């Protein structure tokens, strides 16, 4: 990585396909009758786990470089898996497939890696149990998850917090009930599930924080083109804003309004970032241009914007460290339950370099001041792709090599991250 230091970065790239959308395309393709073509899917470890789970349920999936083909005779053709379903590091796979299997009335056991074993699953177990699902958890909270066949009924459910994974688990289970399921959201969370359900023929409506899904309708195959993942795009965007002489354009990236909160924060900070929307049908798409910005303002964020940028908060913490004003994140308690406790991980690693934080249970304030980076300082990635990529960007903008313990978890969401940075690098 040393050759990336003392360089600027410019050019155009396409970031990998959106992880959330690729997960759902595989699941809905398996549930739908017919042949679904998934164009430009994300090839990553998390997605591999979803793919293998759907194969274990009976879906046929053909893999090509830029297109996957899912063939299914419909949800009634799927069957209980012969072995325990392994979801690796993927919380999305774990939570969504639990709702899917409960809705299908199948027997299954689900487990993941050591990180998943510590992530709470009672938040999906509770609403699914209200529907009639028979789901057992370790210590009534954690995986492994054991699902037994049970008949489900529709519910009206008010979400205690905004969570796309919980919402999606309920919606997947509701597909196979007799009647309308209604979900009330306290604030908008990612709506990829609602968009894709509509595309695959489900009877679903969403308005003013209320989602209504009519169960009992057969899904029909539909082709999906996966846009670039804005969560992955966040890292080259921040690199461009913080690295002198840099100017990066990202094409074909998702601009879904439930995911694009980082663009609002960059605007608050006065960053040199422009956005051009190129398509609005289904998932909004566009082009983002980011360039070096020597003076950055502070920000205070909380409430509805947090679910729209929850995965980008680690890289926003780094951006905040180079602001001229204090930057505050509140209402992000969900970060405590990601691949690691991301609030603690961000503070522990960046504090090594004189970056001053005030920690809250649900966030932090980054205070302006000098950033002091010492060469070859050992830092931890916590086997968390967002933390690791944040540390790599930090090393590059500070022109200082850091000793990151393990970077292999990048493959969870952005396998070609280092290669893309190399392609953008310009000698100083």
CSV table of C-alpha atoms in Angstrom, one decimal:
chain,number,residue,atom,x,y,z
A,1,UNK,CA,0.0,0.0,0.0
A,2,UNK,CA,3.0,2.3,0.4
A,3,UNK,CA,3.0,3.2,-3.3
A,4,UNK,CA,-0.4,4.8,-2.9
A,5,UNK,CA,1.0,7.4,-0.5
A,6,UNK,CA,2.3,10.7,-1.7
A,7,UNK,CA,0.0,10.5,-4.7
A,8,UNK,CA,-3.2,12.2,-5.8
A,9,UNK,CA,-6.1,10.4,-7.3
A,10,UNK,CA,-8.2,11.2,-10.3
A,11,UNK,CA,-10.3,9.6,-13.0
A,12,UNK,CA,-13.6,7.8,-13.3
A,13,UNK,CA,-14.6,4.5,-11.8
A,14,UNK,CA,-17.6,2.2,-11.3
A,15,UNK,CA,-17.8,0.9,-7.7
A,16,UNK,CA,-19.1,-2.7,-7.1
A,17,UNK,CA,-22.8,-3.4,-7.3
A,18,UNK,CA,-25.1,-2.6,-4.4
A,19,UNK,CA,-24.9,-5.2,-1.8
A,20,UNK,CA,-28.4,-4.7,-0.4
A,21,UNK,CA,-29.9,-5.0,-3.9
A,22,UNK,CA,-27.9,-8.0,-4.9
A,23,UNK,CA,-28.9,-9.9,-1.7
A,24,UNK,CA,-32.6,-9.2,-2.5
A,25,UNK,CA,-32.4,-10.0,-6.2
A,26,UNK,CA,-31.1,-13.5,-5.4
A,27,UNK,CA,-33.9,-14.0,-2.8
A,28,UNK,CA,-36.7,-12.7,-4.9
A,29,UNK,CA,-35.4,-14.5,-8.0
A,30,UNK,CA,-35.6,-17.8,-6.0
A,31,UNK,CA,-39.2,-17.0,-4.8
A,32,UNK,CA,-40.5,-15.9,-8.2
A,33,UNK,CA,-41.8,-18.2,-10.9
A,34,UNK,CA,-39.6,-18.0,-14.1
A,35,UNK,CA,-36.1,-16.9,-14.9
A,36,UNK,CA,-34.6,-13.8,-13.3
A,37,UNK,CA,-31.5,-12.2,-14.8
A,38,UNK,CA,-29.3,-10.2,-12.4
A,39,UNK,CA,-27.1,-7.8,-14.3
A,40,UNK,CA,-23.9,-6.4,-12.7
A,41,UNK,CA,-24.3,-8.2,-9.4
A,42,UNK,CA,-21.9,-7.7,-6.5
A,43,UNK,CA,-19.3,-10.6,-6.3
A,44,UNK,CA,-18.5,-10.6,-2.6
A,45,UNK,CA,-18.3,-12.9,0.4
A,46,UNK,CA,-21.6,-11.7,1.9
A,47,UNK,CA,-23.4,-12.2,-1.4
A,48,UNK,CA,-21.9,-15.7,-1.8
A,49,UNK,CA,-23.5,-16.7,1.5
A,50,UNK,CA,-27.0,-15.6,0.2
A,51,UNK,CA,-26.4,-17.4,-3.1
A,52,UNK,CA,-25.5,-20.7,-1.4
A,53,UNK,CA,-28.4,-20.4,1.0
A,54,UNK,CA,-30.9,-20.0,-1.9
A,55,UNK,CA,-29.3,-22.9,-3.7
A,56,UNK,CA,-29.7,-25.0,-0.5
A,57,UNK,CA,-33.5,-24.2,-0.6
A,58,UNK,CA,-33.7,-25.4,-4.2
A,59,UNK,CA,-33.1,-22.4,-6.5
A,60,UNK,CA,-31.0,-22.9,-9.6
A,61,UNK,CA,-28.4,-20.1,-10.0
A,62,UNK,CA,-26.1,-19.8,-13.0
A,63,UNK,CA,-23.1,-17.6,-12.5
A,64,UNK,CA,-21.5,-15.5,-15.3
A,65,UNK,CA,-19.1,-12.6,-14.9
A,66,UNK,CA,-21.6,-9.8,-15.4
A,67,UNK,CA,-24.9,-11.6,-15.1
A,68,UNK,CA,-26.4,-14.3,-12.8
A,69,UNK,CA,-29.5,-16.3,-13.9
A,70,UNK,CA,-31.9,-17.5,-11.2
A,71,UNK,CA,-34.4,-20.1,-12.3
A,72,UNK,CA,-37.3,-21.2,-10.1
A,73,UNK,CA,-40.7,-22.8,-10.4
A,74,UNK,CA,-41.9,-20.4,-7.6
A,75,UNK,CA,-41.9,-20.4,-3.9
A,76,UNK,CA,-43.8,-23.7,-3.6
A,77,UNK,CA,-40.9,-25.5,-5.2
A,78,UNK,CA,-38.5,-24.5,-2.5
A,79,UNK,CA,-37.7,-27.0,0.2
A,80,UNK,CA,-36.1,-27.3,3.6
A,81,UNK,CA,-32.3,-27.4,3.5
A,82,UNK,CA,-30.5,-30.7,4.1
A,83,UNK,CA,-27.9,-29.0,6.3
A,84,UNK,CA,-27.4,-25.9,8.5
A,85,UNK,CA,-27.5,-22.7,6.4
A,86,UNK,CA,-24.2,-20.8,6.9
A,87,UNK,CA,-24.5,-17.0,6.5
A,88,UNK,CA,-20.9,-16.1,7.3
A,89,UNK,CA,-20.5,-12.4,8.2
A,90,UNK,CA,-23.7,-11.3,6.6
A,91,UNK,CA,-26.4,-9.8,8.9
A,92,UNK,CA,-28.6,-9.1,5.9
A,93,UNK,CA,-28.5,-12.8,4.8
A,94,UNK,CA,-29.2,-14.0,8.4
A,95,UNK,CA,-32.1,-11.7,9.1
A,96,UNK,CA,-33.8,-11.7,5.7
A,97,UNK,CA,-33.6,-15.5,5.2
A,98,UNK,CA,-35.0,-16.1,8.6
A,99,UNK,CA,-38.2,-14.2,7.6
A,100,UNK,CA,-38.2,-16.0,4.2
A,101,UNK,CA,-38.0,-19.5,5.6
A,102,UNK,CA,-40.5,-18.8,8.4
A,103,UNK,CA,-42.9,-17.5,5.8
A,104,UNK,CA,-42.4,-20.6,3.6
A,105,UNK,CA,-43.1,-22.8,6.6
A,106,UNK,CA,-39.9,-24.8,6.4
A,107,UNK,CA,-37.6,-26.3,9.0
A,108,UNK,CA,-34.1,-24.9,9.1
A,109,UNK,CA,-31.1,-24.0,11.3
A,110,UNK,CA,-29.1,-20.9,10.5
A,111,UNK,CA,-25.7,-19.9,11.9
A,112,UNK,CA,-22.9,-17.5,10.9
A,113,UNK,CA,-19.3,-16.7,11.9
A,114,UNK,CA,-18.1,-15.5,15.3
A,115,UNK,CA,-19.3,-11.9,14.5
A,116,UNK,CA,-22.8,-13.1,13.6
A,117,UNK,CA,-23.0,-15.2,16.7
A,118,UNK,CA,-22.8,-11.9,18.7
A,119,UNK,CA,-25.4,-10.0,16.8
A,120,UNK,CA,-29.0,-9.8,18.3
A,121,UNK,CA,-31.7,-11.6,16.4
A,122,UNK,CA,-34.5,-11.1,18.9
A,123,UNK,CA,-35.4,-8.0,17.0
A,124,UNK,CA,-36.6,-10.2,14.1
A,125,UNK,CA,-37.8,-13.0,16.3
A,126,UNK,CA,-40.3,-10.9,18.1
A,127,UNK,CA,-42.4,-9.7,15.2
A,128,UNK,CA,-42.1,-13.0,13.4
A,129,UNK,CA,-43.3,-14.7,16.6
A,130,UNK,CA,-46.3,-12.4,16.6
A,131,UNK,CA,-47.1,-13.7,13.2
A,132,UNK,CA,-47.0,-17.3,14.6
A,133,UNK,CA,-43.4,-18.3,13.6
A,134,UNK,CA,-41.7,-20.9,15.7
A,135,UNK,CA,-38.1,-19.5,16.1
A,136,UNK,CA,-35.6,-20.3,18.8
A,137,UNK,CA,-32.4,-18.4,19.5
A,138,UNK,CA,-29.4,-19.1,21.7
A,139,UNK,CA,-30.0,-17.3,25.1
A,140,UNK,CA,-33.2,-16.1,23.5
A,141,UNK,CA,-31.2,-13.5,21.5
A,142,UNK,CA,-28.4,-14.8,19.3
A,143,UNK,CA,-27.7,-17.3,16.6
A,144,UNK,CA,-27.8,-20.2,15.9
A,145,UNK,CA,-31.4,-19.7,14.8
A,146,UNK,CA,-33.7,-22.7,14.7
A,147,UNK,CA,-36.9,-22.4,12.7
A,148,UNK,CA,-39.7,-25.0,12.8
A,149,UNK,CA,-42.7,-25.1,10.4
A,150,UNK,CA,-45.6,-23.0,11.5
A,151,UNK,CA,-48.6,-21.2,9.9
A,152,UNK,CA,-48.2,-17.5,9.9
A,153,UNK,CA,-50.9,-14.7,10.0
A,154,UNK,CA,-50.6,-11.1,8.9
A,155,UNK,CA,-49.9,-8.5,11.6
A,156,UNK,CA,-49.8,-4.7,12.1
A,157,UNK,CA,-46.5,-3.9,13.5
A,158,UNK,CA,-44.9,-0.6,14.7
A,159,UNK,CA,-41.1,-0.7,14.3
A,160,UNK,CA,-39.4,0.4,17.6
A,161,UNK,CA,-36.4,1.7,15.5
A,162,UNK,CA,-35.9,2.1,11.8
A,163,UNK,CA,-34.3,-1.1,10.4
A,164,UNK,CA,-34.4,-2.2,6.8
A,165,UNK,CA,-33.4,-5.7,7.9
A,166,UNK,CA,-36.2,-6.2,10.4
A,167,UNK,CA,-38.7,-4.6,8.1
A,168,UNK,CA,-37.6,-6.9,5.2
A,169,UNK,CA,-37.8,-10.0,7.3
A,170,UNK,CA,-41.4,-9.2,8.2
A,171,UNK,CA,-42.3,-8.4,4.5
A,172,UNK,CA,-40.7,-11.7,3.3
A,173,UNK,CA,-42.6,-13.7,5.8
A,174,UNK,CA,-45.8,-11.8,5.0
A,175,UNK,CA,-45.7,-12.8,1.3
A,176,UNK,CA,-47.2,-16.2,2.3
A,177,UNK,CA,-49.9,-15.1,4.7
A,178,UNK,CA,-53.7,-14.7,4.0
A,179,UNK,CA,-54.4,-11.0,4.4
A,180,UNK,CA,-52.6,-7.6,4.7
A,181,UNK,CA,-49.6,-7.0,6.9
A,182,UNK,CA,-49.0,-3.3,7.9
A,183,UNK,CA,-45.7,-1.9,9.1
A,184,UNK,CA,-45.3,1.5,10.6
A,185,UNK,CA,-41.8,3.0,10.4
A,186,UNK,CA,-40.6,5.7,12.9
A,187,UNK,CA,-38.4,7.1,10.1
A,188,UNK,CA,-37.5,5.9,6.6
A,189,UNK,CA,-35.1,3.0,6.3
A,190,UNK,CA,-33.7,1.5,3.1
A,191,UNK,CA,-36.6,0.7,0.8
A,192,UNK,CA,-34.9,-1.7,-1.7
A,193,UNK,CA,-37.3,-4.5,-0.5
A,194,UNK,CA,-40.4,-2.5,-1.3
A,195,UNK,CA,-39.1,-1.4,-4.7
A,196,UNK,CA,-38.1,-4.9,-5.6
A,197,UNK,CA,-41.3,-6.5,-4.3
A,198,UNK,CA,-43.3,-4.1,-6.5
A,199,UNK,CA,-41.1,-5.0,-9.5
A,200,UNK,CA,-41.7,-8.8,-8.9
A,201,UNK,CA,-45.4,-8.3,-8.8
A,202,UNK,CA,-46.3,-8.1,-5.1
A,203,UNK,CA,-49.3,-6.1,-4.0
A,204,UNK,CA,-47.5,-3.5,-1.8
A,205,UNK,CA,-48.1,0.2,-1.0
A,206,UNK,CA,-45.9,2.6,0.9
A,207,UNK,CA,-47.0,6.1,2.0
A,208,UNK,CA,-46.2,8.4,5.0
A,209,UNK,CA,-44.3,5.8,6.9
A,210,UNK,CA,-46.9,3.0,6.5
A,211,UNK,CA,-46.2,-0.1,4.4
A,212,UNK,CA,-49.0,-2.4,3.4
A,213,UNK,CA,-48.4,-5.8,1.8
A,214,UNK,CA,-51.1,-8.2,0.7
A,215,UNK,CA,-50.1,-11.8,1.1
A,216,UNK,CA,-50.9,-14.8,-1.0
A,217,UNK,CA,-49.8,-13.4,-4.4
A,218,UNK,CA,-47.3,-15.4,-6.6
A,219,UNK,CA,-44.2,-13.5,-7.5
A,220,UNK,CA,-43.1,-13.5,-11.1
A,221,UNK,CA,-39.5,-13.3,-12.4
A,222,UNK,CA,-38.1,-9.9,-13.3
A,223,UNK,CA,-34.7,-8.8,-14.5
A,224,UNK,CA,-32.7,-6.7,-12.1
A,225,UNK,CA,-29.8,-4.3,-13.0
A,226,UNK,CA,-27.7,-3.7,-9.9
A,227,UNK,CA,-26.4,-0.1,-9.5
A,228,UNK,CA,-23.1,0.8,-7.9
A,229,UNK,CA,-23.2,0.7,-4.1
A,230,UNK,CA,-23.1,4.2,-2.6
A,231,UNK,CA,-21.7,2.7,0.7
A,232,UNK,CA,-18.7,1.6,-1.3
A,233,UNK,CA,-18.6,4.9,-3.2
A,234,UNK,CA,-18.3,6.7,0.1
A,235,UNK,CA,-14.6,5.7,0.4
A,236,UNK,CA,-13.2,7.1,-2.9
A,237,UNK,CA,-15.5,10.2,-2.4
A,238,UNK,CA,-13.9,11.0,1.0
A,239,UNK,CA,-10.5,10.2,-0.4
A,240,UNK,CA,-11.0,12.7,-3.1
A,241,UNK,CA,-12.3,15.4,-0.7
A,242,UNK,CA,-9.4,15.0,1.7
A,243,UNK,CA,-6.4,14.3,-0.7
A,244,UNK,CA,-4.8,17.4,-2.3
A,245,UNK,CA,-5.0,17.4,-6.1
A,246,UNK,CA,-7.6,14.7,-6.3
A,247,UNK,CA,-10.7,14.6,-8.4
A,248,UNK,CA,-12.8,11.4,-8.8
A,249,UNK,CA,-16.0,10.7,-10.7
A,250,UNK,CA,-18.2,7.7,-9.9
A,251,UNK,CA,-20.6,6.5,-12.5
A,252,UNK,CA,-23.7,4.4,-12.3
A,253,UNK,CA,-24.1,4.7,-8.5
A,254,UNK,CA,-27.3,4.3,-6.6
A,255,UNK,CA,-28.9,7.6,-5.5
A,256,UNK,CA,-31.8,6.0,-3.6
A,257,UNK,CA,-32.9,8.7,-1.2
A,258,UNK,CA,-33.1,6.2,1.7
A,259,UNK,CA,-29.3,5.6,1.2
A,260,UNK,CA,-27.9,8.9,0.1
A,261,UNK,CA,-27.6,10.7,3.5
A,262,UNK,CA,-23.8,11.0,3.1
A,263,UNK,CA,-24.4,13.4,0.2
A,264,UNK,CA,-26.4,15.6,2.5
A,265,UNK,CA,-23.6,15.7,5.0
A,266,UNK,CA,-21.0,16.5,2.4
A,267,UNK,CA,-23.2,19.4,1.3
A,268,UNK,CA,-23.4,20.6,4.9
A,269,UNK,CA,-19.6,20.5,5.2
A,270,UNK,CA,-19.1,22.5,2.0
A,271,UNK,CA,-17.3,19.7,0.2
A,272,UNK,CA,-16.7,20.0,-3.5
A,273,UNK,CA,-19.2,17.3,-4.5
A,274,UNK,CA,-21.7,17.4,-7.3
A,275,UNK,CA,-24.4,14.9,-8.2
A,276,UNK,CA,-26.1,14.2,-11.5
A,277,UNK,CA,-29.1,11.9,-11.6
A,278,UNK,CA,-29.4,9.9,-14.8
A,279,UNK,CA,-32.3,7.6,-14.1
A,280,UNK,CA,-35.3,7.7,-11.6
A,281,UNK,CA,-37.2,4.6,-12.6
A,282,UNK,CA,-37.2,2.0,-9.8
A,283,UNK,CA,-33.8,2.6,-8.1
A,284,UNK,CA,-32.5,6.1,-8.8
A,285,UNK,CA,-29.1,6.2,-10.5
A,286,UNK,CA,-26.5,8.8,-11.2
A,287,UNK,CA,-23.0,10.2,-11.3
A,288,UNK,CA,-21.1,11.7,-8.3
A,289,UNK,CA,-18.0,13.9,-8.8
A,290,UNK,CA,-15.8,14.7,-5.8
A,291,UNK,CA,-12.7,16.9,-5.6
A,292,UNK,CA,-10.3,18.1,-2.9
A,293,UNK,CA,-11.8,20.6,-0.5
A,294,UNK,CA,-9.2,22.4,1.7
A,295,UNK,CA,-11.8,23.9,4.1
A,296,UNK,CA,-14.6,21.8,5.6
A,297,UNK,CA,-17.4,22.9,7.9
A,298,UNK,CA,-18.8,20.9,10.8
A,299,UNK,CA,-22.0,19.0,11.0
A,300,UNK,CA,-24.6,17.8,13.6
A,301,UNK,CA,-26.7,14.9,12.5
A,302,UNK,CA,-29.4,12.8,14.2
A,303,UNK,CA,-32.9,11.5,13.7
A,304,UNK,CA,-34.2,10.6,10.2
A,305,UNK,CA,-30.9,11.0,8.4
A,306,UNK,CA,-29.1,8.3,10.5
A,307,UNK,CA,-30.7,5.2,8.8
A,308,UNK,CA,-29.8,6.9,5.4
A,309,UNK,CA,-26.1,6.8,6.2
A,310,UNK,CA,-25.6,4.2,9.0
A,311,UNK,CA,-22.9,2.3,7.1
A,312,UNK,CA,-21.0,5.4,6.1
A,313,UNK,CA,-20.5,6.7,9.7
A,314,UNK,CA,-17.0,5.3,10.1
A,315,UNK,CA,-15.7,7.1,7.0
A,316,UNK,CA,-17.7,10.2,8.1
A,317,UNK,CA,-15.8,10.1,11.4
A,318,UNK,CA,-12.5,10.3,9.4
A,319,UNK,CA,-13.9,13.2,7.3
A,320,UNK,CA,-14.9,14.9,10.6
A,321,UNK,CA,-11.4,14.6,11.9
A,322,UNK,CA,-10.2,17.0,9.1
A,323,UNK,CA,-13.0,19.5,9.6
A,324,UNK,CA,-12.4,23.0,11.1
A,325,UNK,CA,-15.4,22.6,13.4
A,326,UNK,CA,-16.9,20.0,15.7
A,327,UNK,CA,-18.9,17.2,14.1
A,328,UNK,CA,-21.6,15.3,16.0
A,329,UNK,CA,-23.4,12.1,15.3
A,330,UNK,CA,-26.3,11.1,17.6
A,331,UNK,CA,-29.1,8.5,17.3
A,332,UNK,CA,-26.7,5.9,15.8
A,333,UNK,CA,-27.0,3.3,18.6
A,334,UNK,CA,-27.4,0.6,15.9
A,335,UNK,CA,-23.7,1.0,15.2
A,336,UNK,CA,-23.1,-0.9,18.4
A,337,UNK,CA,-24.5,-4.0,16.8
A,338,UNK,CA,-22.8,-4.1,13.4
A,339,UNK,CA,-19.9,-6.4,12.5
A,340,UNK,CA,-18.2,-4.9,15.5
A,341,UNK,CA,-19.2,-2.0,17.9
A,342,UNK,CA,-18.4,0.6,15.3
A,343,UNK,CA,-18.7,3.5,17.6
A,344,UNK,CA,-16.0,2.0,19.9
A,345,UNK,CA,-13.9,0.8,17.0
A,346,UNK,CA,-13.8,4.2,15.3
A,347,UNK,CA,-12.9,6.0,18.6
A,348,UNK,CA,-10.3,3.5,19.7
A,349,UNK,CA,-8.4,3.5,16.4
A,350,UNK,CA,-8.6,7.2,15.5
A,351,UNK,CA,-7.8,8.3,19.0
A,352,UNK,CA,-4.4,6.8,18.6
A,353,UNK,CA,-3.6,9.8,16.3
A,354,UNK,CA,-4.6,12.7,18.6
A,355,UNK,CA,-8.1,12.9,17.2
A,356,UNK,CA,-10.3,13.9,20.1
A,357,UNK,CA,-13.8,12.4,20.6
A,358,UNK,CA,-16.6,12.7,23.1
A,359,UNK,CA,-18.4,9.4,23.2
A,360,UNK,CA,-22.1,8.9,23.7
A,361,UNK,CA,-24.1,5.7,23.9
A,362,UNK,CA,-25.6,6.5,20.5
A,363,UNK,CA,-22.7,8.3,18.7
A,364,UNK,CA,-19.9,10.8,19.2
A,365,UNK,CA,-18.5,14.3,18.7
A,366,UNK,CA,-15.3,14.7,16.8
A,367,UNK,CA,-13.4,17.9,18.0
A,368,UNK,CA,-11.2,19.9,15.7
A,369,UNK,CA,-7.5,19.8,16.2
A,370,UNK,CA,-4.2,18.4,15.0
A,371,UNK,CA,-4.0,14.9,13.6
A,372,UNK,CA,-0.7,13.3,14.5
A,373,UNK,CA,0.1,10.2,12.5
A,374,UNK,CA,3.2,8.1,13.3
A,375,UNK,CA,4.6,5.8,10.7
A,376,UNK,CA,3.8,2.1,11.1
A,377,UNK,CA,1.4,2.6,14.1
A,378,UNK,CA,-0.4,-0.7,14.6
A,379,UNK,CA,-4.2,-0.5,14.1
A,380,UNK,CA,-7.0,-3.0,14.2
A,381,UNK,CA,-9.6,-3.6,11.5
A,382,UNK,CA,-11.9,-5.8,13.7
A,383,UNK,CA,-12.6,-8.0,10.7
A,384,UNK,CA,-15.0,-5.2,9.7
A,385,UNK,CA,-14.8,-4.1,6.0
A,386,UNK,CA,-16.0,-0.5,6.8
A,387,UNK,CA,-13.4,0.0,9.5
A,388,UNK,CA,-10.6,-1.5,7.4
A,389,UNK,CA,-11.3,0.7,4.3
A,390,UNK,CA,-11.6,3.8,6.5
A,391,UNK,CA,-8.1,3.0,7.9
A,392,UNK,CA,-6.7,2.5,4.4
A,393,UNK,CA,-8.1,5.9,3.3
A,394,UNK,CA,-6.7,7.4,6.5
A,395,UNK,CA,-3.2,6.0,5.7
A,396,UNK,CA,-3.3,7.5,2.2
A,397,UNK,CA,-4.5,11.0,3.1
A,398,UNK,CA,-2.0,11.2,5.9
A,399,UNK,CA,0.9,9.9,3.7
A,400,UNK,CA,1.8,7.5,6.5
A,401,UNK,CA,1.9,3.7,6.3
A,402,UNK,CA,-0.1,2.1,9.1
A,403,UNK,CA,0.1,-1.5,10.2
A,404,UNK,CA,-3.5,-2.8,9.8
A,405,UNK,CA,-3.7,-6.2,11.3
A,406,UNK,CA,-5.8,-7.9,8.6
A,407,UNK,CA,-7.4,-6.4,5.5
A,408,UNK,CA,-9.0,-9.5,4.1
A,409,UNK,CA,-12.6,-8.6,5.2
A,410,UNK,CA,-12.6,-5.9,2.4
A,411,UNK,CA,-13.9,-8.8,0.3
A,412,UNK,CA,-17.2,-8.7,2.2
A,413,UNK,CA,-18.3,-5.7,0.2
A,414,UNK,CA,-15.6,-4.3,-2.1
A,415,UNK,CA,-13.2,-7.0,-3.3
A,416,UNK,CA,-11.5,-4.8,-5.8
A,417,UNK,CA,-10.9,-1.8,-3.5
A,418,UNK,CA,-7.1,-1.7,-3.7
A,419,UNK,CA,-7.1,-2.3,-7.4
A,420,UNK,CA,-9.5,0.6,-8.0
A,421,UNK,CA,-7.3,2.9,-5.9
A,422,UNK,CA,-4.3,1.9,-7.9
A,423,UNK,CA,-6.1,2.7,-11.2
A,424,UNK,CA,-6.9,6.2,-9.9
A,425,UNK,CA,-3.5,6.9,-8.5
A,426,UNK,CA,-1.4,9.7,-10.1
A,427,UNK,CA,2.2,10.3,-9.2
A,428,UNK,CA,2.7,13.5,-7.2
